[in-house]
Amino acid sequence: QVQLVQSGAEVMQPGASVKVSCQASGYTFTDYYMHWVRQAPGQGLEWMGWINPNSAGTNYAQKFQGRVTMTRDTSISTAYIELNRLRSDDTAVYYCARDTGSSSGAPLYYFDSWGQGTLVTVSS
Amino acid sequence: QSVLTQPPSVSGAPGQRVTISCTGSSSNIGARHDVHWYQQLPGTAPKLLIYGNINRPSGVSARFSGSKSGTSASLAITGLQAEDEADYYCQSYDSSLSGSGVFGGGTKLTVL
């Protein structure tokens, strides 16, 4: 079965960078787009962008452009999101979520499997 | 605020039917982009409930159904059960700003 396992919680200082990982199993990692979605405490879901694990192509939400980088390591079936210049309002649970669309075509922008989430707390 | 608009809360008694609306615009739902729905139980990751406006993934109860018309979509839940108490999110694609995923603000369903 498809599983997405994320790295553990992080506590970061304002202005720092954080990198969260998402290791996939149960399917061929390079066959499906991977998205990142975050959820601030008590708030709704916010889409951040996607990476095509096959080509390494990315598409970031305009809000995060210049501050976010999505990468992958196909040898260990793992996707990463790095967020720079952290602020207190970046405190959130960060989820990876698998797109149902094949990486050989366009993403379908809906997500059939999610990681367990990684809490990133930004505090001085 | 969110690109897609949902009511903050809805409620219903066990056995009743409730609907949750999701209103968008001409660059997302109105542009014929599909709407998807997720259920999020407290402290857990979202779960896909409806995809492609009306389709249920395998394992999702037939008590959940989706519809779409114009710039809006709806999720209906029939035969309400206590276990349905959760947050529900609609989601679509927005073709403005080089394309992006967009979510509704979420609706808290309370089973009375």
JSON list of C-alpha atoms in Angstrom, two decimals:
[
{"chain": "A", "resi": 1, "resn": "GLN", "atom": "CA", "xyz": [0.00, 0.00, 0.00]},
{"chain": "A", "resi": 2, "resn": "VAL", "atom": "CA", "xyz": [1.09, 3.57, -0.64]},
{"chain": "A", "resi": 3, "resn": "GLN", "atom": "CA", "xyz": [2.85, 5.15, 2.34]},
{"chain": "A", "resi": 4, "resn": "LEU", "atom": "CA", "xyz": [4.34, 8.59, 2.75]},
{"chain": "A", "resi": 5, "resn": "VAL", "atom": "CA", "xyz": [6.47, 8.96, 5.87]},
{"chain": "A", "resi": 6, "resn": "GLN", "atom": "CA", "xyz": [7.65, 12.41, 6.85]},
{"chain": "A", "resi": 7, "resn": "SER", "atom": "CA", "xyz": [10.48, 13.60, 9.05]},
{"chain": "A", "resi": 8, "resn": "GLY", "atom": "CA", "xyz": [9.95, 14.69, 12.63]},
{"chain": "A", "resi": 9, "resn": "ALA", "atom": "CA", "xyz": [8.90, 17.96, 14.20]},
{"chain": "A", "resi": 10, "resn": "GLU", "atom": "CA", "xyz": [11.23, 20.95, 14.04]},
{"chain": "A", "resi": 11, "resn": "VAL", "atom": "CA", "xyz": [11.61, 24.08, 16.13]},
{"chain": "A", "resi": 12, "resn": "MET", "atom": "CA", "xyz": [13.31, 26.89, 14.25]},
{"chain": "A", "resi": 13, "resn": "GLN", "atom": "CA", "xyz": [14.42, 30.43, 14.90]},
{"chain": "A", "resi": 14, "resn": "PRO", "atom": "CA", "xyz": [12.96, 33.27, 12.80]},
{"chain": "A", "resi": 15, "resn": "GLY", "atom": "CA", "xyz": [15.09, 33.87, 9.73]},
{"chain": "A", "resi": 16, "resn": "ALA", "atom": "CA", "xyz": [16.36, 30.28, 9.61]},
{"chain": "A", "resi": 17, "resn": "SER", "atom": "CA", "xyz": [15.66, 27.60, 7.01]},
{"chain": "A", "resi": 18, "resn": "VAL", "atom": "CA", "xyz": [13.92, 24.26, 7.48]},
{"chain": "A", "resi": 19, "resn": "LYS", "atom": "CA", "xyz": [13.97, 21.16, 5.31]},
{"chain": "A", "resi": 20, "resn": "VAL", "atom": "CA", "xyz": [11.25, 18.51, 5.63]},
{"chain": "A", "resi": 21, "resn": "SER", "atom": "CA", "xyz": [11.44, 15.09, 3.99]},
{"chain": "A", "resi": 22, "resn": "CYS", "atom": "CA", "xyz": [8.78, 12.71, 2.71]},
{"chain": "A", "resi": 23, "resn": "GLN", "atom": "CA", "xyz": [9.77, 9.13, 1.94]},
{"chain": "A", "resi": 24, "resn": "ALA", "atom": "CA", "xyz": [7.46, 7.20, -0.36]},
{"chain": "A", "resi": 25, "resn": "SER", "atom": "CA", "xyz": [6.89, 3.46, -0.51]},
{"chain": "A", "resi": 26, "resn": "GLY", "atom": "CA", "xyz": [4.41, 1.07, -2.03]},
{"chain": "A", "resi": 27, "resn": "TYR", "atom": "CA", "xyz": [4.60, 2.53, -5.55]},
{"chain": "A", "resi": 28, "resn": "THR", "atom": "CA", "xyz": [7.13, 3.79, -8.08]},
{"chain": "A", "resi": 29, "resn": "PHE", "atom": "CA", "xyz": [8.16, 7.16, -6.69]},
{"chain": "A", "resi": 30, "resn": "THR", "atom": "CA", "xyz": [8.94, 8.72, -10.07]},
{"chain": "A", "resi": 31, "resn": "ASP", "atom": "CA", "xyz": [5.53, 7.86, -11.53]},
{"chain": "A", "resi": 32, "resn": "TYR", "atom": "CA", "xyz": [3.47, 10.50, -9.67]},
{"chain": "A", "resi": 33, "resn": "TYR", "atom": "CA", "xyz": [3.72, 14.18, -8.85]},
{"chain": "A", "resi": 34, "resn": "MET", "atom": "CA", "xyz": [4.21, 15.13, -5.21]},
{"chain": "A", "resi": 35, "resn": "HIS", "atom": "CA", "xyz": [2.62, 18.23, -3.68]},
{"chain": "A", "resi": 36, "resn": "TRP", "atom": "CA", "xyz": [3.21, 20.06, -0.44]},
{"chain": "A", "resi": 37, "resn": "VAL", "atom": "CA", "xyz": [0.33, 21.49, 1.60]},
{"chain": "A", "resi": 38, "resn": "ARG", "atom": "CA", "xyz": [0.54, 23.25, 4.94]},
{"chain": "A", "resi": 39, "resn": "GLN", "atom": "CA", "xyz": [-1.93, 23.94, 7.74]},
{"chain": "A", "resi": 40, "resn": "ALA", "atom": "CA", "xyz": [-1.36, 26.61, 10.37]},
{"chain": "A", "resi": 41, "resn": "PRO", "atom": "CA", "xyz": [-2.73, 25.86, 13.87]},
{"chain": "A", "resi": 42, "resn": "GLY", "atom": "CA", "xyz": [-6.52, 25.95, 13.81]},
{"chain": "A", "resi": 43, "resn": "GLN", "atom": "CA", "xyz": [-6.53, 27.08, 10.18]},
{"chain": "A", "resi": 44, "resn": "GLY", "atom": "CA", "xyz": [-7.31, 25.61, 6.77]},
{"chain": "A", "resi": 45, "resn": "LEU", "atom": "CA", "xyz": [-5.20, 23.90, 4.14]},
{"chain": "A", "resi": 46, "resn": "GLU", "atom": "CA", "xyz": [-2.82, 25.90, 1.94]},
{"chain": "A", "resi": 47, "resn": "TRP", "atom": "CA", "xyz": [-1.28, 24.55, -1.26]},
{"chain": "A", "resi": 48, "resn": "MET", "atom": "CA", "xyz": [2.45, 25.31, -1.62]},
{"chain": "A", "resi": 49, "resn": "GLY", "atom": "CA", "xyz": [3.50, 23.63, -4.85]},
{"chain": "A", "resi": 50, "resn": "TRP", "atom": "CA", "xyz": [4.51, 20.41, -6.55]},
{"chain": "A", "resi": 51, "resn": "ILE", "atom": "CA", "xyz": [7.53, 18.56, -7.81]},
{"chain": "A", "resi": 52, "resn": "ASN", "atom": "CA", "xyz": [7.66, 16.06, -10.64]},
{"chain": "A", "resi": 53, "resn": "PRO", "atom": "CA", "xyz": [9.93, 13.37, -9.18]},
{"chain": "A", "resi": 54, "resn": "ASN", "atom": "CA", "xyz": [10.77, 12.11, -12.65]},
{"chain": "A", "resi": 55, "resn": "SER", "atom": "CA", "xyz": [11.95, 15.37, -14.22]},
{"chain": "A", "resi": 56, "resn": "ALA", "atom": "CA", "xyz": [12.55, 17.41, -11.02]},
{"chain": "A", "resi": 57, "resn": "GLY", "atom": "CA", "xyz": [10.33, 20.10, -12.53]},
{"chain": "A", "resi": 58, "resn": "THR", "atom": "CA", "xyz": [8.51, 22.26, -10.01]},
{"chain": "A", "resi": 59, "resn": "ASN", "atom": "CA", "xyz": [5.61, 24.68, -9.74]},
{"chain": "A", "resi": 60, "resn": "TYR", "atom": "CA", "xyz": [5.39, 26.86, -6.64]},
{"chain": "A", "resi": 61, "resn": "ALA", "atom": "CA", "xyz": [2.50, 28.90, -5.34]},
{"chain": "A", "resi": 62, "resn": "GLN", "atom": "CA", "xyz": [3.18, 32.55, -6.04]},
{"chain": "A", "resi": 63, "resn": "LYS", "atom": "CA", "xyz": [3.07, 33.33, -2.34]},
{"chain": "A", "resi": 64, "resn": "PHE", "atom": "CA", "xyz": [6.16, 31.17, -1.70]},
{"chain": "A", "resi": 65, "resn": "GLN", "atom": "CA", "xyz": [8.21, 31.83, -4.82]},
{"chain": "A", "resi": 66, "resn": "GLY", "atom": "CA", "xyz": [11.72, 32.89, -3.89]},
{"chain": "A", "resi": 67, "resn": "ARG", "atom": "CA", "xyz": [11.47, 31.32, -0.46]},
{"chain": "A", "resi": 68, "resn": "VAL", "atom": "CA", "xyz": [10.66, 27.67, -1.17]},
{"chain": "A", "resi": 69, "resn": "THR", "atom": "CA", "xyz": [12.59, 24.91, -2.90]},
{"chain": "A", "resi": 70, "resn": "MET", "atom": "CA", "xyz": [11.24, 21.42, -3.64]},
{"chain": "A", "resi": 71, "resn": "THR", "atom": "CA", "xyz": [13.71, 18.68, -4.50]},
{"chain": "A", "resi": 72, "resn": "ARG", "atom": "CA", "xyz": [13.85, 14.92, -4.62]},
{"chain": "A", "resi": 73, "resn": "ASP", "atom": "CA", "xyz": [16.28, 12.03, -4.29]},
{"chain": "A", "resi": 74, "resn": "THR", "atom": "CA", "xyz": [15.05, 9.21, -6.48]},
{"chain": "A", "resi": 75, "resn": "SER", "atom": "CA", "xyz": [17.61, 6.75, -5.05]},
{"chain": "A", "resi": 76, "resn": "ILE", "atom": "CA", "xyz": [15.73, 6.78, -1.73]},
{"chain": "A", "resi": 77, "resn": "SER", "atom": "CA", "xyz": [12.25, 7.69, -3.03]},
{"chain": "A", "resi": 78, "resn": "THR", "atom": "CA", "xyz": [12.20, 10.89, -1.00]},
{"chain": "A", "resi": 79, "resn": "ALA", "atom": "CA", "xyz": [10.85, 14.35, -1.67]},
{"chain": "A", "resi": 80, "resn": "TYR", "atom": "CA", "xyz": [11.96, 17.44, 0.21]},
{"chain": "A", "resi": 81, "resn": "ILE", "atom": "CA", "xyz": [10.65, 20.91, 0.85]},
{"chain": "A", "resi": 82, "resn": "GLU", "atom": "CA", "xyz": [12.92, 23.66, 2.09]},
{"chain": "A", "resi": 83, "resn": "LEU", "atom": "CA", "xyz": [11.50, 26.96, 3.31]},
{"chain": "A", "resi": 84, "resn": "ASN", "atom": "CA", "xyz": [13.84, 29.90, 3.90]},
{"chain": "A", "resi": 85, "resn": "ARG", "atom": "CA", "xyz": [13.68, 33.10, 5.91]},
{"chain": "A", "resi": 86, "resn": "LEU", "atom": "CA", "xyz": [11.20, 31.59, 8.32]},
{"chain": "A", "resi": 87, "resn": "ARG", "atom": "CA", "xyz": [8.68, 33.81, 10.08]},
{"chain": "A", "resi": 88, "resn": "SER", "atom": "CA", "xyz": [6.36, 33.12, 12.97]},
{"chain": "A", "resi": 89, "resn": "ASP", "atom": "CA", "xyz": [3.43, 32.76, 10.58]},
{"chain": "A", "resi": 90, "resn": "ASP", "atom": "CA", "xyz": [5.20, 29.83, 8.92]},
{"chain": "A", "resi": 91, "resn": "THR", "atom": "CA", "xyz": [4.37, 27.80, 12.02]},
{"chain": "A", "resi": 92, "resn": "ALA", "atom": "CA", "xyz": [2.27, 24.99, 10.62]},
{"chain": "A", "resi": 93, "resn": "VAL", "atom": "CA", "xyz": [1.95, 21.31, 9.92]},
{"chain": "A", "resi": 94, "resn": "TYR", "atom": "CA", "xyz": [3.51, 20.57, 6.54]},
{"chain": "A", "resi": 95, "resn": "TYR", "atom": "CA", "xyz": [2.10, 17.66, 4.54]},
{"chain": "A", "resi": 96, "resn": "CYS", "atom": "CA", "xyz": [3.34, 15.91, 1.43]},
{"chain": "A", "resi": 97, "resn": "ALA", "atom": "CA", "xyz": [0.53, 14.58, -0.73]},
{"chain": "A", "resi": 98, "resn": "ARG", "atom": "CA", "xyz": [0.67, 12.37, -3.81]},
{"chain": "A", "resi": 99, "resn": "ASP", "atom": "CA", "xyz": [-1.09, 13.56, -6.96]},
{"chain": "A", "resi": 100, "resn": "THR", "atom": "CA", "xyz": [-3.09, 10.93, -8.79]},
{"chain": "A", "resi": 101, "resn": "GLY", "atom": "CA", "xyz": [-1.78, 12.14, -12.13]},
{"chain": "A", "resi": 102, "resn": "SER", "atom": "CA", "xyz": [1.10, 10.43, -13.91]},
{"chain": "A", "resi": 103, "resn": "SER", "atom": "CA", "xyz": [4.39, 12.29, -14.02]},
{"chain": "A", "resi": 104, "resn": "SER", "atom": "CA", "xyz": [4.45, 11.73, -17.78]},
{"chain": "A", "resi": 105, "resn": "GLY", "atom": "CA", "xyz": [1.45, 14.03, -18.14]},
{"chain": "A", "resi": 106, "resn": "ALA", "atom": "CA", "xyz": [-0.01, 16.99, -16.27]},
{"chain": "A", "resi": 107, "resn": "PRO", "atom": "CA", "xyz": [-0.78, 16.92, -12.54]},
{"chain": "A", "resi": 108, "resn": "LEU", "atom": "CA", "xyz": [-4.44, 16.44, -11.69]},
{"chain": "A", "resi": 109, "resn": "TYR", "atom": "CA", "xyz": [-4.26, 18.50, -8.51]},
{"chain": "A", "resi": 110, "resn": "TYR", "atom": "CA", "xyz": [-6.00, 16.06, -6.23]},
{"chain": "A", "resi": 111, "resn": "PHE", "atom": "CA", "xyz": [-4.32, 13.89, -3.67]},
{"chain": "A", "resi": 112, "resn": "ASP", "atom": "CA", "xyz": [-5.03, 10.28, -2.84]},
{"chain": "A", "resi": 113, "resn": "SER", "atom": "CA", "xyz": [-2.31, 9.73, -0.25]},
{"chain": "A", "resi": 114, "resn": "TRP", "atom": "CA", "xyz": [-0.92, 12.05, 2.40]},
{"chain": "A", "resi": 115, "resn": "GLY", "atom": "CA", "xyz": [2.01, 11.96, 4.76]},
{"chain": "A", "resi": 116, "resn": "GLN", "atom": "CA", "xyz": [1.39, 12.10, 8.49]},
{"chain": "A", "resi": 117, "resn": "GLY", "atom": "CA", "xyz": [2.46, 15.74, 8.64]},
{"chain": "A", "resi": 118, "resn": "THR", "atom": "CA", "xyz": [5.46, 17.52, 10.12]},
{"chain": "A", "resi": 119, "resn": "LEU", "atom": "CA", "xyz": [4.99, 20.30, 12.66]},
{"chain": "A", "resi": 120, "resn": "VAL", "atom": "CA", "xyz": [7.35, 23.20, 12.10]},
{"chain": "A", "resi": 121, "resn": "THR", "atom": "CA", "xyz": [7.35, 25.74, 14.90]},
{"chain": "A", "resi": 122, "resn": "VAL", "atom": "CA", "xyz": [9.03, 29.10, 14.32]},
{"chain": "A", "resi": 123, "resn": "SER", "atom": "CA", "xyz": [9.80, 30.82, 17.58]},
{"chain": "A", "resi": 124, "resn": "SER", "atom": "CA", "xyz": [12.57, 32.80, 19.18]},
{"chain": "B", "resi": 1, "resn": "GLN", "atom": "CA", "xyz": [-9.02, 34.50, 2.99]},
{"chain": "B", "resi": 2, "resn": "SER", "atom": "CA", "xyz": [-9.36, 31.39, 0.86]},
{"chain": "B", "resi": 3, "resn": "VAL", "atom": "CA", "xyz": [-9.92, 31.41, -2.90]},
{"chain": "B", "resi": 4, "resn": "LEU", "atom": "CA", "xyz": [-12.85, 29.00, -2.47]},
{"chain": "B", "resi": 5, "resn": "THR", "atom": "CA", "xyz": [-15.58, 29.97, 0.01]},
{"chain": "B", "resi": 6, "resn": "GLN", "atom": "CA", "xyz": [-17.17, 27.48, 2.39]},
{"chain": "B", "resi": 7, "resn": "PRO", "atom": "CA", "xyz": [-19.45, 28.02, 5.39]},
{"chain": "B", "resi": 8, "resn": "PRO", "atom": "CA", "xyz": [-17.40, 27.85, 8.61]},
{"chain": "B", "resi": 9, "resn": "SER", "atom": "CA", "xyz": [-19.76, 25.36, 10.19]},
{"chain": "B", "resi": 10, "resn": "VAL", "atom": "CA", "xyz": [-22.78, 23.14, 9.61]},
{"chain": "B", "resi": 11, "resn": "SER", "atom": "CA", "xyz": [-24.60, 20.79, 11.93]},
{"chain": "B", "resi": 12, "resn": "GLY", "atom": "CA", "xyz": [-27.19, 18.07, 11.86]},
{"chain": "B", "resi": 13, "resn": "ALA", "atom": "CA", "xyz": [-28.73, 15.35, 13.95]},
{"chain": "B", "resi": 14, "resn": "PRO", "atom": "CA", "xyz": [-27.89, 11.69, 13.45]},
{"chain": "B", "resi": 15, "resn": "GLY", "atom": "CA", "xyz": [-29.68, 10.29, 10.43]},
{"chain": "B", "resi": 16, "resn": "GLN", "atom": "CA", "xyz": [-30.21, 13.69, 8.83]},
{"chain": "B", "resi": 17, "resn": "ARG", "atom": "CA", "xyz": [-28.81, 15.04, 5.56]},
{"chain": "B", "resi": 18, "resn": "VAL", "atom": "CA", "xyz": [-26.47, 18.01, 5.41]},
{"chain": "B", "resi": 19, "resn": "THR", "atom": "CA", "xyz": [-24.84, 19.85, 2.54]},
{"chain": "B", "resi": 20, "resn": "ILE", "atom": "CA", "xyz": [-21.66, 21.90, 2.43]},
{"chain": "B", "resi": 21, "resn": "SER", "atom": "CA", "xyz": [-21.26, 24.49, -0.29]},
{"chain": "B", "resi": 22, "resn": "CYS", "atom": "CA", "xyz": [-18.09, 25.62, -2.02]},
{"chain": "B", "resi": 23, "resn": "THR", "atom": "CA", "xyz": [-18.16, 28.80, -4.10]},
{"chain": "B", "resi": 24, "resn": "GLY", "atom": "CA", "xyz": [-15.41, 29.78, -6.51]},
{"chain": "B", "resi": 25, "resn": "SER", "atom": "CA", "xyz": [-14.96, 32.01, -9.53]},
{"chain": "B", "resi": 26, "resn": "SER", "atom": "CA", "xyz": [-14.41, 32.06, -13.28]},
{"chain": "B", "resi": 27, "resn": "SER", "atom": "CA", "xyz": [-10.74, 31.10, -12.91]},
{"chain": "B", "resi": 28, "resn": "ASN", "atom": "CA", "xyz": [-11.32, 27.91, -10.93]},
{"chain": "B", "resi": 29, "resn": "ILE", "atom": "CA", "xyz": [-14.68, 26.11, -10.56]},
{"chain": "B", "resi": 30, "resn": "GLY", "atom": "CA", "xyz": [-16.31, 28.33, -13.21]},
{"chain": "B", "resi": 31, "resn": "ALA", "atom": "CA", "xyz": [-13.50, 27.49, -15.64]},
{"chain": "B", "resi": 32, "resn": "ARG", "atom": "CA", "xyz": [-14.68, 23.87, -15.50]},
{"chain": "B", "resi": 33, "resn": "HIS", "atom": "CA", "xyz": [-11.85, 22.73, -13.29]},
{"chain": "B", "resi": 34, "resn": "ASP", "atom": "CA", "xyz": [-12.79, 19.74, -11.17]},
{"chain": "B", "resi": 35, "resn": "VAL", "atom": "CA", "xyz": [-13.69, 20.02, -7.51]},
{"chain": "B", "resi": 36, "resn": "HIS", "atom": "CA", "xyz": [-12.47, 17.56, -4.92]},
{"chain": "B", "resi": 37, "resn": "TRP", "atom": "CA", "xyz": [-13.42, 17.09, -1.28]},
{"chain": "B", "resi": 38, "resn": "TYR", "atom": "CA", "xyz": [-11.42, 15.98, 1.74]},
{"chain": "B", "resi": 39, "resn": "GLN", "atom": "CA", "xyz": [-12.41, 14.91, 5.24]},
{"chain": "B", "resi": 40, "resn": "GLN", "atom": "CA", "xyz": [-10.04, 15.74, 8.09]},
{"chain": "B", "resi": 41, "resn": "LEU", "atom": "CA", "xyz": [-10.58, 14.11, 11.45]},
{"chain": "B", "resi": 42, "resn": "PRO", "atom": "CA", "xyz": [-8.98, 15.84, 14.44]},
{"chain": "B", "resi": 43, "resn": "GLY", "atom": "CA", "xyz": [-5.23, 15.41, 14.57]},
{"chain": "B", "resi": 44, "resn": "THR", "atom": "CA", "xyz": [-5.00, 13.49, 11.30]},
{"chain": "B", "resi": 45, "resn": "ALA", "atom": "CA", "xyz": [-4.09, 14.15, 7.69]},
{"chain": "B", "resi": 46, "resn": "PRO", "atom": "CA", "xyz": [-6.87, 14.91, 5.22]},
{"chain": "B", "resi": 47, "resn": "LYS", "atom": "CA", "xyz": [-8.49, 11.99, 3.41]},
{"chain": "B", "resi": 48, "resn": "LEU", "atom": "CA", "xyz": [-9.79, 12.14, -0.16]},
{"chain": "B", "resi": 49, "resn": "LEU", "atom": "CA", "xyz": [-13.58, 11.87, -0.08]},
{"chain": "B", "resi": 50, "resn": "ILE", "atom": "CA", "xyz": [-14.77, 12.93, -3.56]},
{"chain": "B", "resi": 51, "resn": "TYR", "atom": "CA", "xyz": [-12.73, 13.53, -6.70]},
{"chain": "B", "resi": 52, "resn": "GLY", "atom": "CA", "xyz": [-13.65, 14.85, -10.11]},
{"chain": "B", "resi": 53, "resn": "ASN", "atom": "CA", "xyz": [-16.78, 16.53, -8.72]},
{"chain": "B", "resi": 54, "resn": "ILE", "atom": "CA", "xyz": [-18.83, 13.37, -8.21]},
{"chain": "B", "resi": 55, "resn": "ASN", "atom": "CA", "xyz": [-16.56, 10.33, -7.83]},
{"chain": "B", "resi": 56, "resn": "ARG", "atom": "CA", "xyz": [-15.92, 8.38, -4.64]},
{"chain": "B", "resi": 57, "resn": "PRO", "atom": "CA", "xyz": [-12.62, 6.57, -4.08]},
{"chain": "B", "resi": 58, "resn": "SER", "atom": "CA", "xyz": [-12.87, 2.92, -3.21]},
{"chain": "B", "resi": 59, "resn": "GLY", "atom": "CA", "xyz": [-13.86, 2.49, 0.42]},
{"chain": "B", "resi": 60, "resn": "VAL", "atom": "CA", "xyz": [-15.68, 5.79, 0.82]},
{"chain": "B", "resi": 61, "resn": "SER", "atom": "CA", "xyz": [-19.28, 5.40, 1.93]},
{"chain": "B", "resi": 62, "resn": "ALA", "atom": "CA", "xyz": [-22.07, 6.04, -0.57]},
{"chain": "B", "resi": 63, "resn": "ARG", "atom": "CA", "xyz": [-23.54, 8.41, 2.03]},
{"chain": "B", "resi": 64, "resn": "PHE", "atom": "CA", "xyz": [-21.13, 10.99, 0.64]},
{"chain": "B", "resi": 65, "resn": "SER", "atom": "CA", "xyz": [-21.88, 12.58, -2.73]},
{"chain": "B", "resi": 66, "resn": "GLY", "atom": "CA", "xyz": [-20.67, 15.57, -4.69]},
{"chain": "B", "resi": 67, "resn": "SER", "atom": "CA", "xyz": [-22.14, 17.88, -7.27]},
{"chain": "B", "resi": 68, "resn": "LYS", "atom": "CA", "xyz": [-21.06, 20.92, -9.23]},
{"chain": "B", "resi": 69, "resn": "SER", "atom": "CA", "xyz": [-22.84, 23.68, -11.12]},
{"chain": "B", "resi": 70, "resn": "GLY", "atom": "CA", "xyz": [-21.46, 26.89, -12.53]},
{"chain": "B", "resi": 71, "resn": "THR", "atom": "CA", "xyz": [-19.01, 28.44, -10.09]},
{"chain": "B", "resi": 72, "resn": "SER", "atom": "CA", "xyz": [-20.13, 26.31, -7.12]},
{"chain": "B", "resi": 73, "resn": "ALA", "atom": "CA", "xyz": [-19.97, 22.77, -5.83]},
{"chain": "B", "resi": 74, "resn": "SER", "atom": "CA", "xyz": [-21.59, 20.92, -2.96]},
{"chain": "B", "resi": 75, "resn": "LEU", "atom": "CA", "xyz": [-20.89, 17.96, -0.75]},
{"chain": "B", "resi": 76, "resn": "ALA", "atom": "CA", "xyz": [-23.90, 16.09, 0.61]},
{"chain": "B", "resi": 77, "resn": "ILE", "atom": "CA", "xyz": [-23.80, 13.69, 3.53]},
{"chain": "B", "resi": 78, "resn": "THR", "atom": "CA", "xyz": [-26.86, 11.54, 4.18]},
{"chain": "B", "resi": 79, "resn": "GLY", "atom": "CA", "xyz": [-27.68, 9.40, 7.19]},
{"chain": "B", "resi": 80, "resn": "LEU", "atom": "CA", "xyz": [-25.40, 11.45, 9.44]},
{"chain": "B", "resi": 81, "resn": "GLN", "atom": "CA", "xyz": [-23.35, 9.46, 11.92]},
{"chain": "B", "resi": 82, "resn": "ALA", "atom": "CA", "xyz": [-21.30, 10.58, 14.89]},
{"chain": "B", "resi": 83, "resn": "GLU", "atom": "CA", "xyz": [-18.13, 9.48, 13.10]},
{"chain": "B", "resi": 84, "resn": "ASP", "atom": "CA", "xyz": [-18.79, 12.05, 10.35]},
{"chain": "B", "resi": 85, "resn": "GLU", "atom": "CA", "xyz": [-17.94, 14.88, 12.75]},
{"chain": "B", "resi": 86, "resn": "ALA", "atom": "CA", "xyz": [-14.86, 16.39, 11.11]},
{"chain": "B", "resi": 87, "resn": "ASP", "atom": "CA", "xyz": [-13.57, 19.27, 9.00]},
{"chain": "B", "resi": 88, "resn": "TYR", "atom": "CA", "xyz": [-14.37, 19.17, 5.29]},
{"chain": "B", "resi": 89, "resn": "TYR", "atom": "CA", "xyz": [-12.41, 20.98, 2.58]},
{"chain": "B", "resi": 90, "resn": "CYS", "atom": "CA", "xyz": [-13.16, 21.57, -1.06]},
{"chain": "B", "resi": 91, "resn": "GLN", "atom": "CA", "xyz": [-10.27, 21.95, -3.48]},
{"chain": "B", "resi": 92, "resn": "SER", "atom": "CA", "xyz": [-9.79, 22.82, -7.13]},
{"chain": "B", "resi": 93, "resn": "TYR", "atom": "CA", "xyz": [-7.31, 24.21, -9.63]},
{"chain": "B", "resi": 94, "resn": "ASP", "atom": "CA", "xyz": [-7.02, 27.89, -10.43]},
{"chain": "B", "resi": 95, "resn": "SER", "atom": "CA", "xyz": [-5.76, 28.83, -13.87]},
{"chain": "B", "resi": 96, "resn": "SER", "atom": "CA", "xyz": [-4.72, 32.35, -12.90]},
{"chain": "B", "resi": 97, "resn": "LEU", "atom": "CA", "xyz": [-1.24, 33.15, -11.58]},
{"chain": "B", "resi": 98, "resn": "SER", "atom": "CA", "xyz": [0.49, 30.40, -13.62]},
{"chain": "B", "resi": 99, "resn": "GLY", "atom": "CA", "xyz": [-1.79, 27.75, -12.17]},
{"chain": "B", "resi": 100, "resn": "SER", "atom": "CA", "xyz": [-2.16, 26.58, -8.61]},
{"chain": "B", "resi": 101, "resn": "GLY", "atom": "CA", "xyz": [-4.08, 24.35, -6.31]},
{"chain": "B", "resi": 102, "resn": "VAL", "atom": "CA", "xyz": [-6.65, 26.15, -4.20]},
{"chain": "B", "resi": 103, "resn": "PHE", "atom": "CA", "xyz": [-8.61, 25.10, -1.13]},
{"chain": "B", "resi": 104, "resn": "GLY", "atom": "CA", "xyz": [-11.71, 26.28, 0.61]},
{"chain": "B", "resi": 105, "resn": "GLY", "atom": "CA", "xyz": [-11.39, 27.55, 4.15]},
{"chain": "B", "resi": 106, "resn": "GLY", "atom": "CA", "xyz": [-12.94, 24.40, 5.55]},
{"chain": "B", "resi": 107, "resn": "THR", "atom": "CA", "xyz": [-16.28, 23.57, 7.18]},
{"chain": "B", "resi": 108, "resn": "LYS", "atom": "CA", "xyz": [-16.62, 22.08, 10.63]},
{"chain": "B", "resi": 109, "resn": "LEU", "atom": "CA", "xyz": [-19.42, 19.50, 10.71]},
{"chain": "B", "resi": 110, "resn": "THR", "atom": "CA", "xyz": [-20.98, 18.94, 14.11]},
{"chain": "B", "resi": 111, "resn": "VAL", "atom": "CA", "xyz": [-23.26, 15.95, 14.66]},
{"chain": "B", "resi": 112, "resn": "LEU", "atom": "CA", "xyz": [-25.75, 17.01, 17.34]}
]
